[in-house]
PDB file of C-alpha atoms in Angstrom:
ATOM      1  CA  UNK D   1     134.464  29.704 116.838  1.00  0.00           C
ATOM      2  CA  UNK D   2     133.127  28.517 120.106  1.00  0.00           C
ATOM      3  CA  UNK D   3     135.820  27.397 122.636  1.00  0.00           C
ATOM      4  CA  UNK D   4     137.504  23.790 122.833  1.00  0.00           C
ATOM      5  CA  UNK D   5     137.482  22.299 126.056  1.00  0.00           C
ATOM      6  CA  UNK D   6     138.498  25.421 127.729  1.00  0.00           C
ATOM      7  CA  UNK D   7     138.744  29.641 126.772  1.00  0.00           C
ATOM      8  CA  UNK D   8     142.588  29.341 126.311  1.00  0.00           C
ATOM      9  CA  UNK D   9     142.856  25.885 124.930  1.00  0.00           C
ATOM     10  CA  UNK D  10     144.928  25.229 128.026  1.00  0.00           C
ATOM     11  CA  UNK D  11     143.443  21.561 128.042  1.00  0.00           C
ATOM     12  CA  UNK D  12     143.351  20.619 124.289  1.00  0.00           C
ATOM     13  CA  UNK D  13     147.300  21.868 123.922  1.00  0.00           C
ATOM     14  CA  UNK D  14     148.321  19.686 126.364  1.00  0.00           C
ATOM     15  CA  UNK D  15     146.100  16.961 125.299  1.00  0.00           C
ATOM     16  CA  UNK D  16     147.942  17.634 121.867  1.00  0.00           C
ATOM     17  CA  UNK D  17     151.251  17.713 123.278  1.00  0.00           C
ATOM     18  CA  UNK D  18     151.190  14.466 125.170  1.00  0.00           C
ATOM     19  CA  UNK D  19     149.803  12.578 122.202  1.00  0.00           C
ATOM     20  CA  UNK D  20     152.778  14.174 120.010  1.00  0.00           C
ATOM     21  CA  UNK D  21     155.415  13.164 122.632  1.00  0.00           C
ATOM     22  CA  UNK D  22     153.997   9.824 123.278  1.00  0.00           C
ATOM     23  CA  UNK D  23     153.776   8.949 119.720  1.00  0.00           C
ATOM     24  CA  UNK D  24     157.656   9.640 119.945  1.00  0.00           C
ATOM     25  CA  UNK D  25     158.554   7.904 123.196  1.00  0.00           C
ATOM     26  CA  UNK D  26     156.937   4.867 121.956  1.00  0.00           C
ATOM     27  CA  UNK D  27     159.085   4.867 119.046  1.00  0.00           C
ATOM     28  CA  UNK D  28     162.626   5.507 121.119  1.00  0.00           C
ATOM     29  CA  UNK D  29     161.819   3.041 123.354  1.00  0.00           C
ATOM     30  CA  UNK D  30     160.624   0.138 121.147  1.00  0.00           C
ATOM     31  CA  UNK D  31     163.435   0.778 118.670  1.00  0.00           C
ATOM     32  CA  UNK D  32     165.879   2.423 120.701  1.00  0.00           C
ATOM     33  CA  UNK D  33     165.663   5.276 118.274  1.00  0.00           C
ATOM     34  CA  UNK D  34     166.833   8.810 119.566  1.00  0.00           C
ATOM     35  CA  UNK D  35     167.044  10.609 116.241  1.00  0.00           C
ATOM     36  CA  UNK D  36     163.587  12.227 116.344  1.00  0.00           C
ATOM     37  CA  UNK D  37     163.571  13.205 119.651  1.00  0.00           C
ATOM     38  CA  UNK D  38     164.993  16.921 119.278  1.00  0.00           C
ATOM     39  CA  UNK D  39     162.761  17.142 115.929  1.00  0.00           C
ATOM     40  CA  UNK D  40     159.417  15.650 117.941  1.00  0.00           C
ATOM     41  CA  UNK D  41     159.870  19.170 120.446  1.00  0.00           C
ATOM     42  CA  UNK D  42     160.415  21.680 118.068  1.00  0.00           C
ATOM     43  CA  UNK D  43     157.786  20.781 115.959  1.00  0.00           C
ATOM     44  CA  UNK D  44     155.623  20.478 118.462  1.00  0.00           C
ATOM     45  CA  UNK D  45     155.848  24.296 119.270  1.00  0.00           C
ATOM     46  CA  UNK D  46     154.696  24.763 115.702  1.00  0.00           C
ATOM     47  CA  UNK D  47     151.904  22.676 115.740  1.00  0.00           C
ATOM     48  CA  UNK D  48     150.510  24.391 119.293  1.00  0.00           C
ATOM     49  CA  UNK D  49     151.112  27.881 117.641  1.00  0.00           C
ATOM     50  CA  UNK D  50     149.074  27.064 114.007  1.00  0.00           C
ATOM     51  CA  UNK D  51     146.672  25.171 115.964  1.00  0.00           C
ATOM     52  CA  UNK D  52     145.486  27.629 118.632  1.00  0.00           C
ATOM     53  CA  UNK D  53     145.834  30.269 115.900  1.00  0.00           C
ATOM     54  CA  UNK D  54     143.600  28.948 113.418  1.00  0.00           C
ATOM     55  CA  UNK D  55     141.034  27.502 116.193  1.00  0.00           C
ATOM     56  CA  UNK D  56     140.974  30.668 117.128  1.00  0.00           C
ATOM     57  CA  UNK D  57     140.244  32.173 114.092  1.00  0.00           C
ATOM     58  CA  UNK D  58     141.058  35.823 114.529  1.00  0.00           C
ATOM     59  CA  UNK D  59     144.219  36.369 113.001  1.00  0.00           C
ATOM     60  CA  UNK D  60     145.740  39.721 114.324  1.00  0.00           C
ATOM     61  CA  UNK D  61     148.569  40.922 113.097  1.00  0.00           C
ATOM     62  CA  UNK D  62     150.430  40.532 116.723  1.00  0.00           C
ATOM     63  CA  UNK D  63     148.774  36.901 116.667  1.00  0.00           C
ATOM     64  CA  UNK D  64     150.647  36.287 112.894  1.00  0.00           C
ATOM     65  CA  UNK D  65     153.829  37.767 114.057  1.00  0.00           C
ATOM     66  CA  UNK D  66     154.169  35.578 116.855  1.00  0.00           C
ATOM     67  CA  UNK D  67     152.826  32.452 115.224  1.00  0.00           C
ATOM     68  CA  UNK D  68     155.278  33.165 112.058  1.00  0.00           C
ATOM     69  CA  UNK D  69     158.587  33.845 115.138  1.00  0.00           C
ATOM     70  CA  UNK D  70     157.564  29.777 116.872  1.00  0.00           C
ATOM     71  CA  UNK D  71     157.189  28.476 112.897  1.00  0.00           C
ATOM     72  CA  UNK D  72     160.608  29.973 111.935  1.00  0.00           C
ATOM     73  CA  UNK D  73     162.529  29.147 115.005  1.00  0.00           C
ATOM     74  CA  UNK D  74     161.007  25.482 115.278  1.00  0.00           C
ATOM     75  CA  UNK D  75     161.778  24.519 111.834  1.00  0.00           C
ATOM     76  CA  UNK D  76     164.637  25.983 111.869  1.00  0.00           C
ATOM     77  CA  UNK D  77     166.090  23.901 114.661  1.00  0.00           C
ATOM     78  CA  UNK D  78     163.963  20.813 113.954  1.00  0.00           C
ATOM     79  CA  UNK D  79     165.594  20.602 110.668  1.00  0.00           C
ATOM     80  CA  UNK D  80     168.862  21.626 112.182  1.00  0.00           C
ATOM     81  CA  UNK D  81     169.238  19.013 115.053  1.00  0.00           C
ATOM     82  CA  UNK D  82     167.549  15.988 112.449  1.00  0.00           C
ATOM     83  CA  UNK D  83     170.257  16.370 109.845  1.00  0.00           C
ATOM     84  CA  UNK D  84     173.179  17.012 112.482  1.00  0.00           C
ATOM     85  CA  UNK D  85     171.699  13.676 114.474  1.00  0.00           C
ATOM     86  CA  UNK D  86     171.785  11.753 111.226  1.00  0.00           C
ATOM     87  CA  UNK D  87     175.285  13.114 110.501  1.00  0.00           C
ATOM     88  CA  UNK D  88     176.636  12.523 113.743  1.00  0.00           C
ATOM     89  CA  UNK D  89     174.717   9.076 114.448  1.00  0.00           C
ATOM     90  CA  UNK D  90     174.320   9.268 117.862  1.00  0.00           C
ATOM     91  CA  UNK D  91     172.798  11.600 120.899  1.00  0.00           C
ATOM     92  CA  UNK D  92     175.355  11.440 123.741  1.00  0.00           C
ATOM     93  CA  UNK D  93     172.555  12.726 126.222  1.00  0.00           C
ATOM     94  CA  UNK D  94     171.019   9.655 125.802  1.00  0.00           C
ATOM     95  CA  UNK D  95     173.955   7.268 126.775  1.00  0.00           C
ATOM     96  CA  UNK D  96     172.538   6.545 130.214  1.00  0.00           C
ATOM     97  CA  UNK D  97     169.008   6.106 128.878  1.00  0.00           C
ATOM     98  CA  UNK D  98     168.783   4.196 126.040  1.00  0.00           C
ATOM     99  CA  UNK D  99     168.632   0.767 128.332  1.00  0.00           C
ATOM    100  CA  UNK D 100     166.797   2.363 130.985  1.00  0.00           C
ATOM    101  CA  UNK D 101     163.263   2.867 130.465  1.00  0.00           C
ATOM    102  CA  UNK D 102     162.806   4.727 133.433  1.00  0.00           C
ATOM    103  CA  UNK D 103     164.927   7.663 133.095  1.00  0.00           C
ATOM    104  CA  UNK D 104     163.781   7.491 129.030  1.00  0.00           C
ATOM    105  CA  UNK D 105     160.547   7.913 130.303  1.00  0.00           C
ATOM    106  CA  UNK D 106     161.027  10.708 132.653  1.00  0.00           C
ATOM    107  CA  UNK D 107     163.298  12.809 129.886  1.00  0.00           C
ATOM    108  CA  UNK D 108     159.699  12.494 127.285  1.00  0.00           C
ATOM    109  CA  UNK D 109     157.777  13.737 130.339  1.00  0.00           C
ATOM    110  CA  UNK D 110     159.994  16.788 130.982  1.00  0.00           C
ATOM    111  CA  UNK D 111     160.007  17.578 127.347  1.00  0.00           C
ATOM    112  CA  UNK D 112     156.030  17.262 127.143  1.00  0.00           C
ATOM    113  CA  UNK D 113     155.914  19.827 129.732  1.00  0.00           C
ATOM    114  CA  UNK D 114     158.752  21.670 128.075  1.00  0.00           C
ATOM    115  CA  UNK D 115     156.519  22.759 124.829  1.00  0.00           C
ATOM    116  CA  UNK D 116     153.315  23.060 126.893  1.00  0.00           C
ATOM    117  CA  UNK D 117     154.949  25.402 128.878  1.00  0.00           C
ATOM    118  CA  UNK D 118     156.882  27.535 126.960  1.00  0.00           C
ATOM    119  CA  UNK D 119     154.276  27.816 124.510  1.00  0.00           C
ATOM    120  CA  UNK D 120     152.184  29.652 127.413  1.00  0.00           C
ATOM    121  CA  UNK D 121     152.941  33.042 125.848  1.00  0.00           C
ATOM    122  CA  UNK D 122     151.936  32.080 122.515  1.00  0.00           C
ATOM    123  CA  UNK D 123     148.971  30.428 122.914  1.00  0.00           C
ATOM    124  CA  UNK D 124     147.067  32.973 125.377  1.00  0.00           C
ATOM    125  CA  UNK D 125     147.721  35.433 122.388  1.00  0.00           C
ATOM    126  CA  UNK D 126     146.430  33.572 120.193  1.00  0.00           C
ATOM    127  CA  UNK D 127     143.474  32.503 121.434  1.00  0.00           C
ATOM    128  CA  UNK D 128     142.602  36.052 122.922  1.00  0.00           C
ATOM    129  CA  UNK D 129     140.144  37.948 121.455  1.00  0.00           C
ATOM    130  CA  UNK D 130     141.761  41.283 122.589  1.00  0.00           C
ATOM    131  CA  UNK D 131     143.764  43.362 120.050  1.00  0.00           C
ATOM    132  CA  UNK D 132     145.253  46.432 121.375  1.00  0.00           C
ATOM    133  CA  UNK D 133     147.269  48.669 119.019  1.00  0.00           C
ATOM    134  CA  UNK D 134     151.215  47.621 118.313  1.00  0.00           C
ATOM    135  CA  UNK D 135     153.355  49.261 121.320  1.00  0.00           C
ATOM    136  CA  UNK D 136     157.081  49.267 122.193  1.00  0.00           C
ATOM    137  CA  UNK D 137     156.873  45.558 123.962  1.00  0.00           C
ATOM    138  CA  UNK D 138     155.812  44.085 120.644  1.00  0.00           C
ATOM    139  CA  UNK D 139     158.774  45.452 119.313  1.00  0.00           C
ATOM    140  CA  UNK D 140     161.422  44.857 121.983  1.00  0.00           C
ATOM    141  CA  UNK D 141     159.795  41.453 122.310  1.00  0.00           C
ATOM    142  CA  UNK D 142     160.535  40.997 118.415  1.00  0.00           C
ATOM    143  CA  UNK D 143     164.195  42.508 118.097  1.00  0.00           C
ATOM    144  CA  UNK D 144     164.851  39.867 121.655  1.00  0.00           C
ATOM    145  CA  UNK D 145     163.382  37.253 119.691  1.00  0.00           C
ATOM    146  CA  UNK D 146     165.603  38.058 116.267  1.00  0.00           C
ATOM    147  CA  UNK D 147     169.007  38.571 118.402  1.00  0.00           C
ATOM    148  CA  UNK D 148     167.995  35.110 120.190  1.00  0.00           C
ATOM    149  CA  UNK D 149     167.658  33.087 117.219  1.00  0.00           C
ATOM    150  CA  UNK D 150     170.587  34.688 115.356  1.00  0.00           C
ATOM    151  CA  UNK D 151     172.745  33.727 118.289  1.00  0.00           C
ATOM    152  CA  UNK D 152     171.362  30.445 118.596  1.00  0.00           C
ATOM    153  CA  UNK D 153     171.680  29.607 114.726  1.00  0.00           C
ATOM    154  CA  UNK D 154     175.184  31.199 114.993  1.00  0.00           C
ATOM    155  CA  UNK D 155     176.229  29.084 117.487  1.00  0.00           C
ATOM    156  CA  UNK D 156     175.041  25.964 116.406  1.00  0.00           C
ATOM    157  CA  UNK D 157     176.802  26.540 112.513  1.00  0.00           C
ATOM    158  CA  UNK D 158     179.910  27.254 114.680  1.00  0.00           C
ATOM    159  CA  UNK D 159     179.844  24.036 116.376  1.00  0.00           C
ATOM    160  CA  UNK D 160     178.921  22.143 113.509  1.00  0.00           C
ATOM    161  CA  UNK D 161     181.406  23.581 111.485  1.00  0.00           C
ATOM    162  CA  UNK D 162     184.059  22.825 114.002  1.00  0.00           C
ATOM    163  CA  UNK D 163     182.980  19.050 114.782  1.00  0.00           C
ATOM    164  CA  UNK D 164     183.436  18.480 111.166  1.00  0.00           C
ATOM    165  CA  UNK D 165     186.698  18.990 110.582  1.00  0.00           C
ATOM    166  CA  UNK D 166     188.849  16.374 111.041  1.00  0.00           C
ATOM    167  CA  UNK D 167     191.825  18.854 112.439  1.00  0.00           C
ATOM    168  CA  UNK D 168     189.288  19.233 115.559  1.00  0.00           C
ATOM    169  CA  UNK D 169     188.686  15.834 116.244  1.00  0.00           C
ATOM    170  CA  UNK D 170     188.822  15.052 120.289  1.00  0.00           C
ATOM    171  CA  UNK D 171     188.462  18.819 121.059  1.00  0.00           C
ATOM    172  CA  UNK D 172     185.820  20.611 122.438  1.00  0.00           C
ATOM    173  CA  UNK D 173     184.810  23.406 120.294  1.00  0.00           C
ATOM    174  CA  UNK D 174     185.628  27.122 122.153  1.00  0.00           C
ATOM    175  CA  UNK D 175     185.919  28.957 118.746  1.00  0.00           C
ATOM    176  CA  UNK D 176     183.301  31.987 117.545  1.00  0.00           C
ATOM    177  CA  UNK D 177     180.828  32.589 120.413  1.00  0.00           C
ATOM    178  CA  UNK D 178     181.704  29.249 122.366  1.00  0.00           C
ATOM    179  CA  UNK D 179     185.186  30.987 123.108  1.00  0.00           C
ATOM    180  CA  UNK D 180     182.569  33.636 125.313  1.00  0.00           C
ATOM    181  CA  UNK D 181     180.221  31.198 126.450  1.00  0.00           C
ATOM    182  CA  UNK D 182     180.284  27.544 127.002  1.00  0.00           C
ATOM    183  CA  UNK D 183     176.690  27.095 125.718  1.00  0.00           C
ATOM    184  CA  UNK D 184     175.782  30.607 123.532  1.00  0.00           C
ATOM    185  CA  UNK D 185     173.024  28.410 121.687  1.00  0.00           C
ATOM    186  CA  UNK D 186     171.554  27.534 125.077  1.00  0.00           C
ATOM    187  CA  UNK D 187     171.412  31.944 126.014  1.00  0.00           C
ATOM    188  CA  UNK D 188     169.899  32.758 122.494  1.00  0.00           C
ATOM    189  CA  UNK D 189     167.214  30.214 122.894  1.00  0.00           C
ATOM    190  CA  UNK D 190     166.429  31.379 126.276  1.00  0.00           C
ATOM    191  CA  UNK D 191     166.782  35.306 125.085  1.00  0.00           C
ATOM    192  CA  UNK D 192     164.121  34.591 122.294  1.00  0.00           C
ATOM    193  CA  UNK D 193     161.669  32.860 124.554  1.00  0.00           C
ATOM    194  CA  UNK D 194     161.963  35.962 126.945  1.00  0.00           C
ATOM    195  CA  UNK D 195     161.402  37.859 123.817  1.00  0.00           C
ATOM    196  CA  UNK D 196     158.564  36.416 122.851  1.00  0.00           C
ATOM    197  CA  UNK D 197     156.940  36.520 126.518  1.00  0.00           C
ATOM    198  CA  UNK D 198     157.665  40.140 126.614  1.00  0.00           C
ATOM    199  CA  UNK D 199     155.936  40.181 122.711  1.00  0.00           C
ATOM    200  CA  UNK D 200     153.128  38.729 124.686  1.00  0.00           C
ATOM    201  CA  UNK D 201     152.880  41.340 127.722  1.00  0.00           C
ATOM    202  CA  UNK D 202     150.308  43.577 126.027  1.00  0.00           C
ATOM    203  CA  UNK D 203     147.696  41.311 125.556  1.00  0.00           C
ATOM    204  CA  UNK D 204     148.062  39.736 128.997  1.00  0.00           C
ATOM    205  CA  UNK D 205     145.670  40.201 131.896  1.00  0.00           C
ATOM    206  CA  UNK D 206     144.867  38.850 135.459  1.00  0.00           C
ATOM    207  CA  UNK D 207     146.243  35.607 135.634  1.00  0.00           C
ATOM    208  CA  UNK D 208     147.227  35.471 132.394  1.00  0.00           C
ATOM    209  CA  UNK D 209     150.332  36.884 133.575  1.00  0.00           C
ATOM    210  CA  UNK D 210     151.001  33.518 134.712  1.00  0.00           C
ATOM    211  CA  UNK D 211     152.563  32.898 131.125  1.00  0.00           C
ATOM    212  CA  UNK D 212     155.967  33.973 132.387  1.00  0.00           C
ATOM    213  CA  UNK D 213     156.347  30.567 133.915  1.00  0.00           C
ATOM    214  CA  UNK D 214     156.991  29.717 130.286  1.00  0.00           C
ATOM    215  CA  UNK D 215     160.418  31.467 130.088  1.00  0.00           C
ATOM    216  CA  UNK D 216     161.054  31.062 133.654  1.00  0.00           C
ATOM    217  CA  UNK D 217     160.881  27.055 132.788  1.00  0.00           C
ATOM    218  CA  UNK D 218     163.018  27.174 130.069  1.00  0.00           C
ATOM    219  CA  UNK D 219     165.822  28.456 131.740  1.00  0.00           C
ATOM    220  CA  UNK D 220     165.855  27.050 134.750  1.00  0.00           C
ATOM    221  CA  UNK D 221     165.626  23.829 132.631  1.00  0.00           C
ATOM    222  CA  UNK D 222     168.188  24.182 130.327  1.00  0.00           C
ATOM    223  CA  UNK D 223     170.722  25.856 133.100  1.00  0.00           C
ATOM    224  CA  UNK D 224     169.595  23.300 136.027  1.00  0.00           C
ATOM    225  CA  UNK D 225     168.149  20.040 134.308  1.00  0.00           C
ATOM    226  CA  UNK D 226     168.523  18.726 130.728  1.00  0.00           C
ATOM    227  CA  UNK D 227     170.465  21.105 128.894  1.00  0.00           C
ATOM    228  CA  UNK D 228     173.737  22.668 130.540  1.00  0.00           C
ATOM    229  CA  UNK D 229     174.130  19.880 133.239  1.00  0.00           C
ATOM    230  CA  UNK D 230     173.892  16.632 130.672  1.00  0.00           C
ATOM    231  CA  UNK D 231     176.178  18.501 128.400  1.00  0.00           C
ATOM    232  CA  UNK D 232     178.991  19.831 130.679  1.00  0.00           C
ATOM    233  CA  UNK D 233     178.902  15.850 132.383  1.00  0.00           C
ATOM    234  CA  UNK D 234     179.644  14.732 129.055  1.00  0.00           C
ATOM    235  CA  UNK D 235     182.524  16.946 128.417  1.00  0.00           C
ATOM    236  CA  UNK D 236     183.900  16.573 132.036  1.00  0.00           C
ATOM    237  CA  UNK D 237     184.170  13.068 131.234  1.00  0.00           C
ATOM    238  CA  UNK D 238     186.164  13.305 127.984  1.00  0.00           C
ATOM    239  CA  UNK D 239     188.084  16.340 128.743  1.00  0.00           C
ATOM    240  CA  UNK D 240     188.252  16.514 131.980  1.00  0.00           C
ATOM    241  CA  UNK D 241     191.320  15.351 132.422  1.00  0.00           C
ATOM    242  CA  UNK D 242     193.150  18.039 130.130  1.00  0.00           C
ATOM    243  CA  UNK D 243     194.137  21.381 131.722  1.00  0.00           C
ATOM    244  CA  UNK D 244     193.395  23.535 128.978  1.00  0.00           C
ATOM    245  CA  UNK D 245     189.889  22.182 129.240  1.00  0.00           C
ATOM    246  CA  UNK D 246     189.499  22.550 132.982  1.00  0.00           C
ATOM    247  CA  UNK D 247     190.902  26.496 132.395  1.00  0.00           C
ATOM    248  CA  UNK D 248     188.208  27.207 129.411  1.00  0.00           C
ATOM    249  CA  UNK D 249     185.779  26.515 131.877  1.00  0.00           C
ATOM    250  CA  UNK D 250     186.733  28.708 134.727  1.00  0.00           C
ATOM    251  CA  UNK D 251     187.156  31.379 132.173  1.00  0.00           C
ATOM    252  CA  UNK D 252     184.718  30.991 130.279  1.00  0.00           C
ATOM    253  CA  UNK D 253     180.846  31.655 131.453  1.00  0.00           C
ATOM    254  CA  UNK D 254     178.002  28.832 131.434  1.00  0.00           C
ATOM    255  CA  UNK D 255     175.262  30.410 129.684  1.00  0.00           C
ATOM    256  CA  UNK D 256     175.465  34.192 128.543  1.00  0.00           C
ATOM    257  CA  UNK D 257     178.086  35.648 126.456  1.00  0.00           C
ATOM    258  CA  UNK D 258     179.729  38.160 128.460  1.00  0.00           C
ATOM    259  CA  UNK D 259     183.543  37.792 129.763  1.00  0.00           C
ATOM    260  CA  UNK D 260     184.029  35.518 132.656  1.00  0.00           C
ATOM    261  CA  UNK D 261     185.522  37.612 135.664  1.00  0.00           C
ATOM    262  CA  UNK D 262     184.540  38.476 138.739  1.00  0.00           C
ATOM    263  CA  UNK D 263     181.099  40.800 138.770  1.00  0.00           C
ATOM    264  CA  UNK D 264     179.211  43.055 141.094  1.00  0.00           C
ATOM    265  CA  UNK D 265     176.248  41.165 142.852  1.00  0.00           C
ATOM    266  CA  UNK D 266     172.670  42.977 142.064  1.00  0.00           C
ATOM    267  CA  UNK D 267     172.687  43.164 145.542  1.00  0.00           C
ATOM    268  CA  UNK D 268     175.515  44.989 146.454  1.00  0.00           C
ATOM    269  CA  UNK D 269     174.476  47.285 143.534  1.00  0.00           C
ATOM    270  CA  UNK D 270     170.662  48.171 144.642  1.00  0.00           C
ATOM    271  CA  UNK D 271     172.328  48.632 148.188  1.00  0.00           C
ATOM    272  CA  UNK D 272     175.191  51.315 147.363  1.00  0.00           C
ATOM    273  CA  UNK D 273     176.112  51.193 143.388  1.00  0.00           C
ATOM    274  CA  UNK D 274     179.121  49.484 142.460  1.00  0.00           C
ATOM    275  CA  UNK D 275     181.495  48.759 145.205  1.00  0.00           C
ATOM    276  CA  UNK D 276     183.932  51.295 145.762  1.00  0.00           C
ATOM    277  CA  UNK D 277     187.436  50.346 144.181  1.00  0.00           C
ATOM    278  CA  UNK D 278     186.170  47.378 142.133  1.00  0.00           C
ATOM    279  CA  UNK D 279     187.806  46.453 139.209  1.00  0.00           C
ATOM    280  CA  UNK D 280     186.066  46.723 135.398  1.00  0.00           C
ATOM    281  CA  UNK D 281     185.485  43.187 133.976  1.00  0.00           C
ATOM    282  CA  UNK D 282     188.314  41.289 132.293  1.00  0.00           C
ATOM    283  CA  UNK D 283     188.854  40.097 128.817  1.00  0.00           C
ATOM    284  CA  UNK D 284     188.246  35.966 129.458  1.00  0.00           C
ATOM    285  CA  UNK D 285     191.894  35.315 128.079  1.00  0.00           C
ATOM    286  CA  UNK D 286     192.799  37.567 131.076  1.00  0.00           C
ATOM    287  CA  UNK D 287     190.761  35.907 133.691  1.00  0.00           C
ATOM    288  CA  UNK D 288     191.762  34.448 137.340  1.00  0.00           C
ATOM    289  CA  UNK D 289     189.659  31.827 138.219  1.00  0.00           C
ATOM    290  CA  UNK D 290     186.540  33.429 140.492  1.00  0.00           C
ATOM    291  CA  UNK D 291     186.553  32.639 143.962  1.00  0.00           C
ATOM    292  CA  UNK D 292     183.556  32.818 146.420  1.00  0.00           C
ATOM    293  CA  UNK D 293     184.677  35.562 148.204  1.00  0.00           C
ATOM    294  CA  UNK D 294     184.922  37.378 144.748  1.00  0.00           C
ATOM    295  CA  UNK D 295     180.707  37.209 144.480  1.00  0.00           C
ATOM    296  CA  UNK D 296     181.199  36.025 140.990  1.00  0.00           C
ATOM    297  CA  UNK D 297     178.606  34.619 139.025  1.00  0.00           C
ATOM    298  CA  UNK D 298     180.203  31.112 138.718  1.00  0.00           C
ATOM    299  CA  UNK D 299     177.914  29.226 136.928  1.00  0.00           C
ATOM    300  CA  UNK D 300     175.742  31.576 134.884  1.00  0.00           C
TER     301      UNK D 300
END
């Protein structure tokens, strides 16, 4: 099939994309109606992935693979959010922006570029014409992308679970993985998307490579912008005033499941290996709070 509007379908994705998120906006803002708004991004990864895919009209089997990983994990968590949203009745992200169209507006933007973005990977391989034989990326790109979304999926029945029982009510939920990371669904969504970019790697050329932006995006969003940051405010403002609370997170690492405690700095490592006389890392229960001078990693 001849191209539309561009090689990649760079322009007609994003074209796509804003119409989708628009569509969306429109109906949040006129009805102040925030229930769709998780379920408008994740299917909108799907709908980029079939689309370029069947546009493109080759179907490889690395093309399928990948196209099949952005359909599971998009439904998935499409469904997922909608019926936990409807559940729940409310999005407490949105407190601060449901009577300010400005900030609403600016949260739809980020998100439009959010699936544009991260879909990068996805949609150069699937509207490249080059095919080159399965290799050890596709399938470390694949097992990163199944560990991701088992994490994430984990981690969100966890909290789910734990929100609905009534012996939990007014707690924060630090059981399961959330007892070794504050946000574990936040590190297997961001493990899966570096999966599937490194999935991606062997069909990439030239600027191309440029596709890395994608996971590069995603977390510095979710650890820096809308995700982490509009989440921990939140629970600073309901718990913060408990001590318990305030020691989970010292103890307890932002993003990536491995016990909070004081860790080697890459640098000091390329420069001269681990640092004479340092001490292994701690079980969190076991934890001092980290300290500056300590070169801990305080908020990933």
């Amino acid at each position: 099939m001849g191209t539309v509007l561009d090689s990649h379908f760079l322009a007609l994705t994003a074209l796509v994309t804003v119409g989708y998120q628009l569509v969306f906006f429109i109906i949040t803002a006129l009805l102040r109606f925030d229930k769709v708004t998780d379920f408008a991004g994740s299917t909108n990864f799907v709908i980029i992935a079939v689309l370029v895919a069947a546009l493109k009209g080759t179907w490889h089997f690395r093309q399928i693979v990948l196209t099949v990983l952005v359909i599971i994990w998009g439904l998935r968590l499409a469904v997922f959010l909608l019926m936990r949203i409807l559940q729940w009745g409310e999005d407490k992200r949105f407190d601060e922006m449901r009577s300010n169209l400005g900030k609403l507006a600016v949260f739809w933007i980020f998100q439009a570029v959010w699936v544009w973005t991260v879909s990068l990977p996805v949609t150069i391989v699937n509207a490249s014409s080059r095919n080159p034989s399965i290799e050890a990326r596709d399938i470390i790109g694949w097992i990163m992308w199944a560990i991701g979304l088992a994490v994430e999926a984990i981690a969100d029945q966890q909290k789910l679970k734990f929100k609905n029982s009534p012996s939990n009510r007014g707690k924060w939920c630090n059981v399961g993985l959330w007892s070794y990371t504050r946000h574990p669904n936040y590190f297997g969504e961001m493990f899966l998307w570096w999966g599937v970019f490194v999935a991606s790697a062997p069909v990439l050329s030239g600027a191309e490579w440029l596709v890395i932006l994608g996971p590069i995006f995603l977390t510095l969003l979710l650890l820096f912008v809308s995700g982490i940051p509009l989440l921990e405010s939140s629970a600073d403002k309901r718990f913060g005033r408990s001590e318990e609370y305030r020691t989970y997170k010292k103890t307890t690492r932002s993003s990536y499941p491995i016990a909070a405690g004081c860790v080697w700095s890459p640098a000091r490592l390329v420069q001269g290996g681990i640092p004479p006389g340092a001490a292994p890392l701690q079980p969190r229960t076991g934890t001092r709070p980290c300290q500056l001078s300590d070169e801990c990693a305080l908020f990933f």
